[in-house]
XYZ file of C-alpha atoms in Angstrom:
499
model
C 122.855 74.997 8.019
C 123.202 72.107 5.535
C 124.851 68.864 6.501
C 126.267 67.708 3.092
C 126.457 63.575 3.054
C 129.838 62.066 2.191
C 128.428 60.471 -0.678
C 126.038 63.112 -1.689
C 126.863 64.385 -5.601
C 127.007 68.154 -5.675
C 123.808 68.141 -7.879
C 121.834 66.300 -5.380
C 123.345 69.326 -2.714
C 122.488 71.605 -4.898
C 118.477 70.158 -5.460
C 118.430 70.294 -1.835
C 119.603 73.918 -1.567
C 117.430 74.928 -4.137
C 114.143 73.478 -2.280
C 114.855 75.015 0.684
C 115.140 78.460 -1.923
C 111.913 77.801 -3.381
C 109.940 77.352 -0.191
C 111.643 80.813 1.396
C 110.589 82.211 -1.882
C 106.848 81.444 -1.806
C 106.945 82.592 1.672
C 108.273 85.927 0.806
C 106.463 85.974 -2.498
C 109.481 86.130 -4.803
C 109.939 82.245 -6.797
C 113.571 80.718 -7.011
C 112.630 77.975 -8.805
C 115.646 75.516 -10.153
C 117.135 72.087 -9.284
C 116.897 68.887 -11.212
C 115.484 67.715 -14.452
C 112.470 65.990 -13.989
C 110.040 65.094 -16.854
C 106.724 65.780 -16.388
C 103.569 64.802 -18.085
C 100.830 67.341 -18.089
C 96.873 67.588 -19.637
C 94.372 64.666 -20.425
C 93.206 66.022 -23.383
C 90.091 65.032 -23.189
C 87.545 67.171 -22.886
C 83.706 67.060 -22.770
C 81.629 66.307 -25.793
C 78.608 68.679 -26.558
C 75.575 68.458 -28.729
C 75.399 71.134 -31.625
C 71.679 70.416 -32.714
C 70.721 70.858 -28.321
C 72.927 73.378 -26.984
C 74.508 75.366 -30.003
C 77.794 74.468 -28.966
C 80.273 72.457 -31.355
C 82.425 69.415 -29.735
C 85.538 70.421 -28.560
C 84.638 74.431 -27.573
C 83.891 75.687 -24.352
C 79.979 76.556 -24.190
C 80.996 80.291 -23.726
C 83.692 80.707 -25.847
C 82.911 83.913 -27.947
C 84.645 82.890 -31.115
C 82.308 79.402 -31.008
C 79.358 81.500 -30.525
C 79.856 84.130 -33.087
C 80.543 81.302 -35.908
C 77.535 79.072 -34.288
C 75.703 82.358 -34.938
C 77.245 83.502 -38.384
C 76.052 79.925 -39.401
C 72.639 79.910 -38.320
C 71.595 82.805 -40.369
C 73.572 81.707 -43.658
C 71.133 79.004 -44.155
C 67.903 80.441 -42.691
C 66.289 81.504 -45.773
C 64.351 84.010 -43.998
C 67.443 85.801 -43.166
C 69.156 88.959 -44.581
C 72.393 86.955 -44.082
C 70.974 83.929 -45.928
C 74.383 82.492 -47.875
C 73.044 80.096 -51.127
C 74.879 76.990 -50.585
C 77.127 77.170 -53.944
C 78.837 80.314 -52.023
C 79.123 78.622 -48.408
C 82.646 78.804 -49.067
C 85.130 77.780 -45.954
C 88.999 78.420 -45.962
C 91.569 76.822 -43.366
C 95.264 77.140 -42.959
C 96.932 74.098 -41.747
C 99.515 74.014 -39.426
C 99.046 75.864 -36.706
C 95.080 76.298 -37.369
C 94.048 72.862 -37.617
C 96.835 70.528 -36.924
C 99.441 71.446 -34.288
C 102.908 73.184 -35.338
C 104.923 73.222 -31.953
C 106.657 69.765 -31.940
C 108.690 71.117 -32.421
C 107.913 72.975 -35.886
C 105.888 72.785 -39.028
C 104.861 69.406 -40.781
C 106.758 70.144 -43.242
C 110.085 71.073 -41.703
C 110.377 68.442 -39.101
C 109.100 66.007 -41.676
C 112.720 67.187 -43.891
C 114.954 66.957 -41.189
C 113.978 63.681 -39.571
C 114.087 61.904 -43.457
C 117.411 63.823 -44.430
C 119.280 62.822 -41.036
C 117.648 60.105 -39.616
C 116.057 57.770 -42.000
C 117.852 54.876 -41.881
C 116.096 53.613 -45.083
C 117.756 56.866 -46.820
C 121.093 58.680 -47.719
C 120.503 61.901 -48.239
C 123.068 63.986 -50.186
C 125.696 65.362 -48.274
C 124.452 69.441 -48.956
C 121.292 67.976 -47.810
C 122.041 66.550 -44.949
C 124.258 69.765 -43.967
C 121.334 71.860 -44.593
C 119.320 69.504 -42.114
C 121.595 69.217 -39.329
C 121.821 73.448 -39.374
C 117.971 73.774 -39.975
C 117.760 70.979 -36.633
C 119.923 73.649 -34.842
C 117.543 76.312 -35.941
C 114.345 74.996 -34.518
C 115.742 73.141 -31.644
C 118.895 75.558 -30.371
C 117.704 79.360 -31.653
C 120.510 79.346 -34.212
C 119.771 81.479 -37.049
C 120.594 80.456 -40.855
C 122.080 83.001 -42.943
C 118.936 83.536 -45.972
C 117.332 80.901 -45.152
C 114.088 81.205 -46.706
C 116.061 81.343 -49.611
C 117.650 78.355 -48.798
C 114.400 76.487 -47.494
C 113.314 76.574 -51.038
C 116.127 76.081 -52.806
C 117.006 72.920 -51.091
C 113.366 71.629 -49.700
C 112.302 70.019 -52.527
C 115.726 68.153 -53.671
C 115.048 65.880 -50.564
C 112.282 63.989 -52.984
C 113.988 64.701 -56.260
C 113.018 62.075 -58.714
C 109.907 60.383 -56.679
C 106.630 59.585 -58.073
C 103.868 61.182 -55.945
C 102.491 58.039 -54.648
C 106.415 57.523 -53.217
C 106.245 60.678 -51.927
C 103.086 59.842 -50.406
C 104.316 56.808 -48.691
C 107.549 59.005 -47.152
C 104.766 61.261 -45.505
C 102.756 58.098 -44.771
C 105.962 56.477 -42.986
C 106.504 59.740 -41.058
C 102.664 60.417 -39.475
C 103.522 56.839 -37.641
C 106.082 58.484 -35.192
C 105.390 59.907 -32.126
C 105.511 63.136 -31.531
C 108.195 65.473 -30.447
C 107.131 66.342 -26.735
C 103.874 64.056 -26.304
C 103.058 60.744 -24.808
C 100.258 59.013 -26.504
C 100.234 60.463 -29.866
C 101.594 60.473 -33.426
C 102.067 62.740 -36.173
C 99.089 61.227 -38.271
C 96.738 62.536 -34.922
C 97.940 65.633 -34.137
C 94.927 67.902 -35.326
C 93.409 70.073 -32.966
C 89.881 68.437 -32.216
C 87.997 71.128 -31.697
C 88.860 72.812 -35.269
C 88.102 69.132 -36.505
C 84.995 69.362 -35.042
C 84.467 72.964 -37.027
C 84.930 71.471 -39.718
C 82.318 68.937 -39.749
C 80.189 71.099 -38.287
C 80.573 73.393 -41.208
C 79.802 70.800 -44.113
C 77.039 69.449 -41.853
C 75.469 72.883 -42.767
C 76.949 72.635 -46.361
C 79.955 74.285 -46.541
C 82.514 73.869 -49.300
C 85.430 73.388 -47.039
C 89.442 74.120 -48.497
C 92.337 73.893 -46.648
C 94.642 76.470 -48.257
C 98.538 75.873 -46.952
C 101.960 76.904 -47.363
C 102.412 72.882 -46.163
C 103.434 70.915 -49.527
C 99.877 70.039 -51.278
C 100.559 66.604 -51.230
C 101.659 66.122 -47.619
C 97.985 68.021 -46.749
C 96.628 65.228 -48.699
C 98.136 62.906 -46.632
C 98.416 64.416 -43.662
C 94.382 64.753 -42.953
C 93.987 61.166 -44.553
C 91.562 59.607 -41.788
C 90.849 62.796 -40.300
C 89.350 65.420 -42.437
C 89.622 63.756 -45.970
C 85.656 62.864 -45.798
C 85.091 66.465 -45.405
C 88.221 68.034 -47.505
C 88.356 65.822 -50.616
C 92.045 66.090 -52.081
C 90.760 68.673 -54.945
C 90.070 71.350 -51.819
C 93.211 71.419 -50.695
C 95.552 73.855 -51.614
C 99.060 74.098 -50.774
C 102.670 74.577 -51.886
C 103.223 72.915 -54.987
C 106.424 70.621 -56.021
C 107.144 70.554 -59.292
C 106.382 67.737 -61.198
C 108.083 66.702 -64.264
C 108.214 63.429 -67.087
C 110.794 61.165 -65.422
C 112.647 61.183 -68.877
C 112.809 64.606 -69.283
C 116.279 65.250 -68.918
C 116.040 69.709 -69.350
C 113.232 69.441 -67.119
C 111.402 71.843 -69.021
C 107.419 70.555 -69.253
C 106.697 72.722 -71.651
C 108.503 71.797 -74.529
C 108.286 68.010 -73.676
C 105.899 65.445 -74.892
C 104.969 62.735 -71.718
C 105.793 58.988 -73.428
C 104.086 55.773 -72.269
C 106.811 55.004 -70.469
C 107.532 57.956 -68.400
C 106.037 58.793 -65.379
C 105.827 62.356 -63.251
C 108.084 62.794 -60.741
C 109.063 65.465 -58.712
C 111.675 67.692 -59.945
C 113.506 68.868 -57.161
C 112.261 72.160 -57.230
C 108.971 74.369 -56.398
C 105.928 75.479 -58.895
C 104.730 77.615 -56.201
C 105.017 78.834 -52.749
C 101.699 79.132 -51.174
C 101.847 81.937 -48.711
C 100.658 85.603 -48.023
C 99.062 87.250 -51.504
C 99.897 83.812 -52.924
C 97.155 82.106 -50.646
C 94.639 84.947 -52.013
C 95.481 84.448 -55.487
C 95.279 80.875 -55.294
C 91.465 81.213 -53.921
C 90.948 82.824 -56.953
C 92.477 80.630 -59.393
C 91.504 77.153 -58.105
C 88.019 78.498 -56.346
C 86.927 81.099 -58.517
C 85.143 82.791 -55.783
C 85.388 84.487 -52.659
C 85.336 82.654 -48.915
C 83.169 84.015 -46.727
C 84.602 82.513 -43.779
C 88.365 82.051 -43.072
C 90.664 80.665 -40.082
C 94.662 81.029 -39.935
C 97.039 81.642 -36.762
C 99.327 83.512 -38.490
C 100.516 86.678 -40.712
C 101.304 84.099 -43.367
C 97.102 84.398 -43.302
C 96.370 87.959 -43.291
C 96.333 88.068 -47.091
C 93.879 85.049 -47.057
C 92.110 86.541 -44.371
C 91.875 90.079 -45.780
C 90.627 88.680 -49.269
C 87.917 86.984 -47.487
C 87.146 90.172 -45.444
C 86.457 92.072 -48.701
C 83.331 89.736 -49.437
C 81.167 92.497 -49.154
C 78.430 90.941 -50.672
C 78.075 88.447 -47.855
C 80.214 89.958 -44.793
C 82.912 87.659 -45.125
C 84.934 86.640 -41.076
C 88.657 85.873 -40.231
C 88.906 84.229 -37.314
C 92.936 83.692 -36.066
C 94.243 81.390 -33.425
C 95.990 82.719 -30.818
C 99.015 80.107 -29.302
C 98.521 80.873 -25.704
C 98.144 77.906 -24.192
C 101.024 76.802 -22.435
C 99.471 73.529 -20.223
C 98.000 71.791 -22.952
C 100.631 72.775 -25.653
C 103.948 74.511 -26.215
C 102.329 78.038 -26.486
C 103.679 80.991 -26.547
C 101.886 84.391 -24.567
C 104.043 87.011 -25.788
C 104.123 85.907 -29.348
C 100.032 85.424 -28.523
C 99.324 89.218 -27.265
C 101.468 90.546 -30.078
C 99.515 88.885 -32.812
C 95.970 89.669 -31.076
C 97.126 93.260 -31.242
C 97.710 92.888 -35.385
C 94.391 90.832 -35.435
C 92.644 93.666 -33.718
C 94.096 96.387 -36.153
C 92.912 94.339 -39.086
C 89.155 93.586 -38.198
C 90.416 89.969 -37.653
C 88.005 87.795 -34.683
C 90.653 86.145 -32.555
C 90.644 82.574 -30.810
C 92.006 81.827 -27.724
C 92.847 78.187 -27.230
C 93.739 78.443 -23.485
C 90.563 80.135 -23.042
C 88.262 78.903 -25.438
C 89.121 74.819 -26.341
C 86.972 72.575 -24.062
C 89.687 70.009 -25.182
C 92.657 70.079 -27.265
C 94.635 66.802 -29.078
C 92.466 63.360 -29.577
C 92.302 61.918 -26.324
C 95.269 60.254 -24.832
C 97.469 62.588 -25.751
C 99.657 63.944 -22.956
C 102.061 66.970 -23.338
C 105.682 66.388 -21.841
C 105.794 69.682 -20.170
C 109.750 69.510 -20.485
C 110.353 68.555 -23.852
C 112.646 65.721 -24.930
C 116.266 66.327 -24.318
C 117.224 68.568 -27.030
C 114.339 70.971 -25.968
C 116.624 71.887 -23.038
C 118.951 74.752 -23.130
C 122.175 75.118 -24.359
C 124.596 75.986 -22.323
C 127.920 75.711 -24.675
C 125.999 79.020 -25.943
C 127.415 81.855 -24.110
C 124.668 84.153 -24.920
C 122.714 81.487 -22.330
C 124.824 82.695 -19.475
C 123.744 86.538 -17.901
C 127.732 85.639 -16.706
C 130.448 83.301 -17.270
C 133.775 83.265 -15.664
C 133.573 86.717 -14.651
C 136.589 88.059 -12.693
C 139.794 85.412 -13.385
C 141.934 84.271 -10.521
C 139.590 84.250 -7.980
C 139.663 81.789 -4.923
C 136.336 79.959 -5.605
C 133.602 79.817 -8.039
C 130.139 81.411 -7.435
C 127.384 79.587 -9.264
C 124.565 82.193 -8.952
C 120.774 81.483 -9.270
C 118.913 84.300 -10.083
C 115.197 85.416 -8.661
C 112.269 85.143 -10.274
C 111.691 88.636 -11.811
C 109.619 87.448 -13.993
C 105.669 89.123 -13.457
C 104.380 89.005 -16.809
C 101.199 86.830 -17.696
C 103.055 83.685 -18.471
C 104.628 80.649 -16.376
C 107.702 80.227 -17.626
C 110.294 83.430 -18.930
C 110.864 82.988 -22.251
C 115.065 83.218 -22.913
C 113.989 85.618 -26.106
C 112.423 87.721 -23.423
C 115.110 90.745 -23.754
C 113.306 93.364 -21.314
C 113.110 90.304 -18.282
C 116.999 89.462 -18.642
C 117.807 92.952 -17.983
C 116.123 92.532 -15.004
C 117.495 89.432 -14.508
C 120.834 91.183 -14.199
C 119.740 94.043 -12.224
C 118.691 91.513 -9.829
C 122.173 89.399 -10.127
C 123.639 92.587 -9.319
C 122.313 93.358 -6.210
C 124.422 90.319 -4.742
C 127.382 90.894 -6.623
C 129.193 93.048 -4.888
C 128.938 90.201 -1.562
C 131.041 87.752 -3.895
C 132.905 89.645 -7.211
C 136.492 90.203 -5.029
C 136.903 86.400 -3.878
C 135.169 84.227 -6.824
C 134.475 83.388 -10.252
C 130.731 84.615 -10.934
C 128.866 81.914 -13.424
C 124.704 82.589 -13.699
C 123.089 81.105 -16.109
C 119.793 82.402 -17.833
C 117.154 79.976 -17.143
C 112.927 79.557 -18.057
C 112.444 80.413 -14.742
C 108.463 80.248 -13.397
C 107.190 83.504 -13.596
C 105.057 84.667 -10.637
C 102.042 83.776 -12.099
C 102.365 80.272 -11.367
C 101.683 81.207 -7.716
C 97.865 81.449 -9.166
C 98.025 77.902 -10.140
C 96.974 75.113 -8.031
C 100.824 73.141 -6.519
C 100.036 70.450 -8.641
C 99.559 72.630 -11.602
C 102.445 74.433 -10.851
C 104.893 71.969 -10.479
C 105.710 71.439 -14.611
C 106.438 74.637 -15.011
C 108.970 74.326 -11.943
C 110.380 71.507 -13.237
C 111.136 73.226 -16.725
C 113.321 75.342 -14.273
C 114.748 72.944 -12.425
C 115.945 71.068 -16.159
C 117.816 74.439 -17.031
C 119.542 75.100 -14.153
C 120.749 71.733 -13.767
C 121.843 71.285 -17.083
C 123.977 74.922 -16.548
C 125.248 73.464 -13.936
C 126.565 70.289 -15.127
C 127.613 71.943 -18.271
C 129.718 74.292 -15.864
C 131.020 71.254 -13.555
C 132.157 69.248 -16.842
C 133.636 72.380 -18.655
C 134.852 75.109 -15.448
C 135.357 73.871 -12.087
C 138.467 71.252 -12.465
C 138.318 70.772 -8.264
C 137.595 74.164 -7.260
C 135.831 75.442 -4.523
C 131.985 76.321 -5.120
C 129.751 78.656 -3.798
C 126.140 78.227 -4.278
C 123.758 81.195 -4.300
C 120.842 82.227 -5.041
């Protein structure tokens, strides 16, 4: 029995319900994990430092991580001169995606992307035109809410590069500059200027410490890269080696905007046009390696498909045995991975002849030090529950007595901690399990159960203090269904809470 306080809130009832859930769960071995939002802070970043010239192991990796070993390897005999794989040093010829592969992309998108919506909606220092701004607010929704955008690549660069219509590139450099200075999305103790992955930093200089010609090769805007590894990786990527997607510059007095035909006068100067010269992605990354390098990587790192091209390209370096190596986003305590999404792409890696990276298992550390993951987001990282595609039911069965605010079961037993709400094959057991209870209820009440991340069964291997961020992401979803339900559904009527 539960002895309710007078002046007890029915969300502080319902935390206490859910506790006592949670413990009869781990008893039984089944998790029930919800209750109230809580933000927790996860992962010093830190991790130990190790001596390449002594141990053969480059800062940042774990001492056994295969990937590490096979490039440590790959590198050693490309500049023995006694070697069969002996590389001349005008060939040593390194190629890096960016987001994603050397600077993070989960806060809660690309550079690029977040970096458009946070100057077209809230940059108080700008007024962005109303069809931007509309665009901004929908492509917000899009990363933050699931919401899809009818052709939006289409879109993206249609209406991407109006944002800096008519600025000079050092303007445009200064609007990127302005940006690295916030914190970011999800993190304590970091801003958008740090967040590179050290231990690919560390690659990096470890590379051109054994004279590699290192190029960053991006689908990011060219001139954000430039800015973007400006303290970082700039002594080791000069702006010429990067490579990106390309705004299109024009003579400020150039009213047809057509270079071509147009003679630059001492008193224009370029500006951006407001539209794209090139995209830089799949084939496009290849061909660009061509045109700007003139010759063929024989290493390459990406995390994506947007790579493979890249990747494949450097593959066909016959001549020296050219590598791919692609990150896989599975880490989920140190950063906003994904599993599913990870063992999906390590399948296409596989099929391709692509080496694969595992950061959960293979990154002695992660961000610069400091820098602490908020395991639950900021606010608009929690669900939505005006989305009725976010319920498994609403309002089922009208004129009932009471409501019956359901909590489902974990029946989640896949490798991963929390269920992902894109997870279609888990719902449906998520409503076979709803389903077993109700039949108890359906006659007398109202049925609401929401979907929620709920912790998978794996986070039963974790140690409690481990576990408890990935309990709390959870408890934020089911209390935010819930208050969404007490604010839009009960009006005063009785509740039943189950789970």
């Amino acid at each position: 029995m539960i002895i309710i306080k007078e002046d007890e809130s029915m969300k502080a009832v319902m935390r206490r319900i859910v506790s006592i859930l949670t413990v009869i769960a781990v008893m039984t071995g089944t998790g029930l994990l919800t209750g109230c939002a809580v933000t927790a802070v996860v992962n010093d970043n830190a991790g130990p430092a190790y001596n390449v010239e002594a141990s053969g192991v480059i800062d940042g990796w774990k001492p056994d991580s295969p990937a590490m070993l096979s490039i440590v390897e790959f590198v050693r005999d490309s500049v023995d001169e006694t070697s069969d794989a002996y590389i001349p040093v005008e060939d040593r010829i390194a190629v890096f995606d960016m987001d994603g592969t050397l600077y993070g992309e989960r806060f809660p998108t690309y550079f690029n992307d977040w970096l458009y919506i946070q100057r077209a909606l809230y940059d108080e220092g700008y007024e962005a035109p109303a069809e931007l701004k509309e665009f901004a607010k929908a492509w917000e929704d899009k990363v933050l809410k699931g919401i899809p955008i009818e052709d939006f690549d289409a879109k993206e660069r249609e209406l991407g590069p109006k944002l800096y219509e008519g600025l000079s590139s050092e303007e445009y450099y200064e609007v990127v500059r302005k940006f690295k200075q916030k914190p970011v999305w999800g993190f304590e103790g970091m801003d958008y200027g740090d967040a590179f992955f050290s231990p690919m930093v560390s690659l990096v200089e470890y590379l051109c410490e054994n004279d590699y010609s290192v190029y960053i090769v991006s689908a990011t805007y060219r001139d954000a890269v430039r800015v973007m590894t400006e303290g970082v990786l700039d002594e080791y990527v000069p702006a010429d080696r990067v490579i990106g997607t390309d705004l299109l510059y024009v003579a400020s007095g150039d009213t047809d905007r057509d270079s071509m035909f147009y003679e630059l006068k001492p008193e224009d100067e370029l500006v951006i046009g407001g539209k794209l010269f090139l995209k830089n992605q799949k084939t496009n990354k290849a061909a660009m390696i061509q045109q700007e390098i003139g010759k063929m990587p024989v290493l390459a790192f990406g995390n994506s498909t947007g790579d493979f091209s890249m990747a494949t390209y450097t593959l066909q370096n016959k001549k020296y045995g050219g590598r791919a190596y692609m990150l896989l986003c599975d880490d989920t305590l140190r950063d906003y991975g994904d599993p599913d999404v990870a063992e999906a792409f390590k399948k296409k890696c596989d099929e391709n002849g692509f080496y694969t990276v595992s950061m959960k298992d293979e990154f002695a550390s992660f961000y610069p030090e400091g820098a602490q993951m908020l395991k639950e987001g900021q606010d608009a990282a929690v669900t939505d529950y005006s989305a009725r595609e976010n319920w498994a039911y609403y309002a089922e069965g009208e004129n009932r007595a009471a409501d019956l605010f359901i909590i489902c079961p974990t029946v989640d037993t896949r490798d991963e901690y929390n269920m992902s709400l894109d997870d279609q094959k888990t719902k449906g057991n998520f409503i076979g399990a709803l389903n077993m209870e109700r039949g108890i209820y359906e006659e007398s009440t109202r049925m609401f159960a929401p979907y929620y991340r709920q912790a998978a069964m794996k986070v039963y291997d974790l140690e409690a203090a481990e576990r408890e961020p990935y309990m709390e992401m959870a408890y934020s979803d089911i209390s935010a269904a819930f208050e969404y339900y007490l604010e839009n559904e009960n009006n005063g009527r009785p509740i039943i809470l189950a789970g």
